[in-house]
Amino acid sequence: MSEYICPHCGNPIYDDDALLCMYCGESLKRDVGVFGKIKYTKPKIIIMTVVGLIVLSFVLLVIF
Ligand SMILES: [Zn+2]
């Protein structure tokens, strides 16, 4: 379960499926919240995935 920060009131939302903020009732705008999610919730996982892909492609480049 990931934490999502409401763009309106700044409170953390712990429900992944929630479309409305439980504090202020505003829409969480999940459709445009992808970048917000990357920014606020899982920066380490994104960076690790990118680094992993770079390392993997480098290893493949060395092998072939
Ligand atoms: Zn809110």
mmCIF file of N, CA and C and ligand atoms in Angstrom:
data_model
loop_
_atom_site.group_PDB
_atom_site.id
_atom_site.type_symbol
_atom_site.label_atom_id
_atom_site.label_comp_id
_atom_site.label_asym_id
_atom_site.label_seq_id
_atom_site.Cartn_x
_atom_site.Cartn_y
_atom_site.Cartn_z
ATOM 1 N N MET A 1 0.853 -1.202 0.000
ATOM 2 C CA MET A 1 0.000 0.000 0.000
ATOM 3 C C MET A 1 0.885 1.246 0.000
ATOM 4 N N SER A 2 0.588 2.138 -0.937
ATOM 5 C CA SER A 2 1.413 3.336 -1.061
ATOM 6 C C SER A 2 0.686 4.553 -0.500
ATOM 7 N N GLU A 3 1.462 5.532 -0.143
ATOM 8 C CA GLU A 3 0.905 6.770 0.396
ATOM 9 C C GLU A 3 0.799 7.798 -0.723
ATOM 10 N N TYR A 4 -0.360 8.451 -0.785
ATOM 11 C CA TYR A 4 -0.566 9.484 -1.800
ATOM 12 C C TYR A 4 -0.902 10.783 -1.096
ATOM 13 N N ILE A 5 -0.229 11.850 -1.450
ATOM 14 C CA ILE A 5 -0.468 13.142 -0.814
ATOM 15 C C ILE A 5 -1.532 13.908 -1.591
ATOM 16 N N CYS A 6 -2.578 14.330 -0.902
ATOM 17 C CA CYS A 6 -3.640 15.123 -1.520
ATOM 18 C C CYS A 6 -3.071 16.455 -1.990
ATOM 19 N N PRO A 7 -3.277 16.808 -3.273
ATOM 20 C CA PRO A 7 -2.740 18.075 -3.784
ATOM 21 C C PRO A 7 -3.480 19.297 -3.237
ATOM 22 N N HIS A 8 -4.619 19.057 -2.604
ATOM 23 C CA HIS A 8 -5.434 20.185 -2.122
ATOM 24 C C HIS A 8 -5.145 20.522 -0.660
ATOM 25 N N CYS A 9 -5.107 19.502 0.194
ATOM 26 C CA CYS A 9 -4.930 19.786 1.619
ATOM 27 C C CYS A 9 -3.622 19.219 2.171
ATOM 28 N N GLY A 10 -2.926 18.400 1.375
ATOM 29 C CA GLY A 10 -1.629 17.901 1.785
ATOM 30 C C GLY A 10 -1.660 16.726 2.746
ATOM 31 N N ASN A 11 -2.854 16.182 2.986
ATOM 32 C CA ASN A 11 -2.952 15.032 3.877
ATOM 33 C C ASN A 11 -2.633 13.749 3.112
ATOM 34 N N PRO A 12 -2.009 12.791 3.774
ATOM 35 C CA PRO A 12 -1.687 11.531 3.106
ATOM 36 C C PRO A 12 -2.914 10.635 2.961
ATOM 37 N N ILE A 13 -3.078 10.045 1.768
ATOM 38 C CA ILE A 13 -4.161 9.106 1.501
ATOM 39 C C ILE A 13 -3.530 7.722 1.395
ATOM 40 N N TYR A 14 -4.022 6.804 2.193
ATOM 41 C CA TYR A 14 -3.419 5.474 2.204
ATOM 42 C C TYR A 14 -4.187 4.471 1.349
ATOM 43 N N ASP A 15 -5.407 4.864 0.910
ATOM 44 C CA ASP A 15 -6.211 3.971 0.083
ATOM 45 C C ASP A 15 -5.817 4.147 -1.381
ATOM 46 N N ASP A 16 -5.261 3.088 -1.977
ATOM 47 C CA ASP A 16 -4.807 3.155 -3.363
ATOM 48 C C ASP A 16 -5.956 3.383 -4.339
ATOM 49 N N ASP A 17 -7.152 2.934 -3.986
ATOM 50 C CA ASP A 17 -8.293 3.025 -4.895
ATOM 51 C C ASP A 17 -9.133 4.273 -4.667
ATOM 52 N N ALA A 18 -8.792 5.071 -3.678
ATOM 53 C CA ALA A 18 -9.583 6.259 -3.365
ATOM 54 C C ALA A 18 -9.493 7.283 -4.497
ATOM 55 N N LEU A 19 -10.644 7.792 -4.920
ATOM 56 C CA LEU A 19 -10.670 8.810 -5.972
ATOM 57 C C LEU A 19 -10.879 10.197 -5.382
ATOM 58 N N LEU A 20 -11.444 10.239 -4.169
ATOM 59 C CA LEU A 20 -11.672 11.513 -3.499
ATOM 60 C C LEU A 20 -10.899 11.543 -2.189
ATOM 61 N N CYS A 21 -10.411 12.717 -1.845
ATOM 62 C CA CYS A 21 -9.695 12.895 -0.594
ATOM 63 C C CYS A 21 -10.650 12.713 0.580
ATOM 64 N N MET A 22 -10.235 11.940 1.555
ATOM 65 C CA MET A 22 -11.104 11.682 2.714
ATOM 66 C C MET A 22 -11.108 12.874 3.686
ATOM 67 N N TYR A 23 -10.210 13.811 3.479
ATOM 68 C CA TYR A 23 -10.118 14.975 4.376
ATOM 69 C C TYR A 23 -10.868 16.188 3.818
ATOM 70 N N CYS A 24 -10.638 16.524 2.546
ATOM 71 C CA CYS A 24 -11.254 17.725 1.974
ATOM 72 C C CYS A 24 -12.279 17.387 0.902
ATOM 73 N N GLY A 25 -12.353 16.121 0.475
ATOM 74 C CA GLY A 25 -13.364 15.708 -0.498
ATOM 75 C C GLY A 25 -13.044 16.068 -1.932
ATOM 76 N N GLU A 26 -11.872 16.631 -2.173
ATOM 77 C CA GLU A 26 -11.484 16.998 -3.538
ATOM 78 C C GLU A 26 -11.024 15.763 -4.306
ATOM 79 N N SER A 27 -11.176 15.830 -5.636
ATOM 80 C CA SER A 27 -10.708 14.748 -6.487
ATOM 81 C C SER A 27 -9.189 14.654 -6.405
ATOM 82 N N LEU A 28 -8.691 13.430 -6.354
ATOM 83 C CA LEU A 28 -7.247 13.244 -6.268
ATOM 84 C C LEU A 28 -6.583 13.274 -7.644
ATOM 85 N N LYS A 29 -7.396 13.316 -8.710
ATOM 86 C CA LYS A 29 -6.884 13.432 -10.081
ATOM 87 C C LYS A 29 -5.814 12.382 -10.355
ATOM 88 N N ARG A 30 -6.216 11.129 -10.170
ATOM 89 C CA ARG A 30 -5.267 10.035 -10.381
ATOM 90 C C ARG A 30 -4.731 9.998 -11.807
ATOM 91 N N ASP A 31 -5.547 10.486 -12.782
ATOM 92 C CA ASP A 31 -5.124 10.404 -14.187
ATOM 93 C C ASP A 31 -3.884 11.250 -14.445
ATOM 94 N N VAL A 32 -3.776 12.386 -13.738
ATOM 95 C CA VAL A 32 -2.588 13.221 -13.904
ATOM 96 C C VAL A 32 -1.666 13.103 -12.693
ATOM 97 N N GLY A 33 -2.010 12.155 -11.819
ATOM 98 C CA GLY A 33 -1.242 12.015 -10.590
ATOM 99 C C GLY A 33 -0.071 11.061 -10.696
ATOM 100 N N VAL A 34 0.212 10.580 -11.921
ATOM 101 C CA VAL A 34 1.308 9.628 -12.095
ATOM 102 C C VAL A 34 2.634 10.264 -11.698
ATOM 103 N N PHE A 35 2.836 11.495 -12.165
ATOM 104 C CA PHE A 35 4.086 12.184 -11.859
ATOM 105 C C PHE A 35 4.136 12.556 -10.372
ATOM 106 N N GLY A 36 2.955 12.885 -9.830
ATOM 107 C CA GLY A 36 2.882 13.181 -8.406
ATOM 108 C C GLY A 36 3.239 11.973 -7.579
ATOM 109 N N LYS A 37 2.793 10.803 -8.046
ATOM 110 C CA LYS A 37 3.104 9.561 -7.340
ATOM 111 C C LYS A 37 4.601 9.294 -7.365
ATOM 112 N N ILE A 38 5.204 9.495 -8.541
ATOM 113 C CA ILE A 38 6.647 9.281 -8.665
ATOM 114 C C ILE A 38 7.383 10.253 -7.746
ATOM 115 N N LYS A 39 6.865 11.470 -7.711
ATOM 116 C CA LYS A 39 7.509 12.537 -6.952
ATOM 117 C C LYS A 39 7.408 12.309 -5.440
ATOM 118 N N TYR A 40 6.229 11.854 -4.989
ATOM 119 C CA TYR A 40 5.995 11.849 -3.556
ATOM 120 C C TYR A 40 6.084 10.474 -2.896
ATOM 121 N N THR A 41 5.801 9.401 -3.640
ATOM 122 C CA THR A 41 5.662 8.125 -2.950
ATOM 123 C C THR A 41 6.822 7.165 -3.143
ATOM 124 N N LYS A 42 7.226 6.930 -4.402
ATOM 125 C CA LYS A 42 8.200 5.870 -4.607
ATOM 126 C C LYS A 42 9.409 6.326 -5.422
ATOM 127 N N PRO A 43 10.077 7.383 -5.015
ATOM 128 C CA PRO A 43 11.233 7.842 -5.806
ATOM 129 C C PRO A 43 12.364 6.826 -5.817
ATOM 130 N N LYS A 44 12.573 6.157 -4.687
ATOM 131 C CA LYS A 44 13.675 5.187 -4.598
ATOM 132 C C LYS A 44 13.424 3.995 -5.512
ATOM 133 N N ILE A 45 12.171 3.508 -5.541
ATOM 134 C CA ILE A 45 11.839 2.350 -6.375
ATOM 135 C C ILE A 45 12.009 2.702 -7.848
ATOM 136 N N ILE A 46 11.587 3.914 -8.236
ATOM 137 C CA ILE A 46 11.725 4.358 -9.635
ATOM 138 C C ILE A 46 13.198 4.435 -10.004
ATOM 139 N N ILE A 47 14.004 5.059 -9.146
ATOM 140 C CA ILE A 47 15.441 5.217 -9.406
ATOM 141 C C ILE A 47 16.106 3.851 -9.490
ATOM 142 N N MET A 48 15.747 2.958 -8.551
ATOM 143 C CA MET A 48 16.332 1.617 -8.550
ATOM 144 C C MET A 48 15.970 0.861 -9.819
ATOM 145 N N THR A 49 14.725 1.015 -10.290
ATOM 146 C CA THR A 49 14.290 0.364 -11.526
ATOM 147 C C THR A 49 15.071 0.888 -12.721
ATOM 148 N N VAL A 50 15.239 2.214 -12.793
ATOM 149 C CA VAL A 50 15.966 2.836 -13.903
ATOM 150 C C VAL A 50 17.424 2.394 -13.876
ATOM 151 N N VAL A 51 18.038 2.437 -12.694
ATOM 152 C CA VAL A 51 19.438 2.025 -12.550
ATOM 153 C C VAL A 51 19.581 0.543 -12.912
ATOM 154 N N GLY A 52 18.636 -0.277 -12.471
ATOM 155 C CA GLY A 52 18.652 -1.700 -12.779
ATOM 156 C C GLY A 52 18.589 -1.956 -14.273
ATOM 157 N N LEU A 53 17.739 -1.210 -14.973
ATOM 158 C CA LEU A 53 17.612 -1.354 -16.428
ATOM 159 C C LEU A 53 18.895 -0.927 -17.130
ATOM 160 N N ILE A 54 19.517 0.146 -16.645
ATOM 161 C CA ILE A 54 20.767 0.635 -17.243
ATOM 162 C C ILE A 54 21.870 -0.410 -17.054
ATOM 163 N N VAL A 55 21.958 -0.940 -15.829
ATOM 164 C CA VAL A 55 22.968 -1.969 -15.529
ATOM 165 C C VAL A 55 22.720 -3.209 -16.379
ATOM 166 N N LEU A 56 21.462 -3.607 -16.499
ATOM 167 C CA LEU A 56 21.095 -4.796 -17.274
ATOM 168 C C LEU A 56 21.470 -4.616 -18.747
ATOM 169 N N SER A 57 21.159 -3.438 -19.306
ATOM 170 C CA SER A 57 21.478 -3.186 -20.713
ATOM 171 C C SER A 57 22.986 -3.119 -20.918
ATOM 172 N N PHE A 58 23.708 -2.599 -19.928
ATOM 173 C CA PHE A 58 25.171 -2.534 -19.999
ATOM 174 C C PHE A 58 25.760 -3.942 -19.983
ATOM 175 N N VAL A 59 25.226 -4.797 -19.093
ATOM 176 C CA VAL A 59 25.693 -6.186 -19.008
ATOM 177 C C VAL A 59 25.436 -6.914 -20.324
ATOM 178 N N LEU A 60 24.242 -6.734 -20.891
ATOM 179 C CA LEU A 60 23.896 -7.358 -22.160
ATOM 180 C C LEU A 60 24.833 -6.856 -23.272
ATOM 181 N N LEU A 61 25.170 -5.585 -23.223
ATOM 182 C CA LEU A 61 26.066 -4.973 -24.214
ATOM 183 C C LEU A 61 27.460 -5.597 -24.130
ATOM 184 N N VAL A 62 27.899 -5.865 -22.901
ATOM 185 C CA VAL A 62 29.228 -6.454 -22.681
ATOM 186 C C VAL A 62 29.243 -7.917 -23.154
ATOM 187 N N ILE A 63 28.147 -8.647 -22.855
ATOM 188 C CA ILE A 63 28.078 -10.070 -23.216
ATOM 189 C C ILE A 63 28.074 -10.250 -24.726
ATOM 190 N N PHE A 64 27.240 -9.457 -25.415
ATOM 191 C CA PHE A 64 27.132 -9.623 -26.874
ATOM 192 C C PHE A 64 28.109 -8.738 -27.626
HETATM 193 ZN ZN ZN B 1 -7.490 16.741 0.550
#
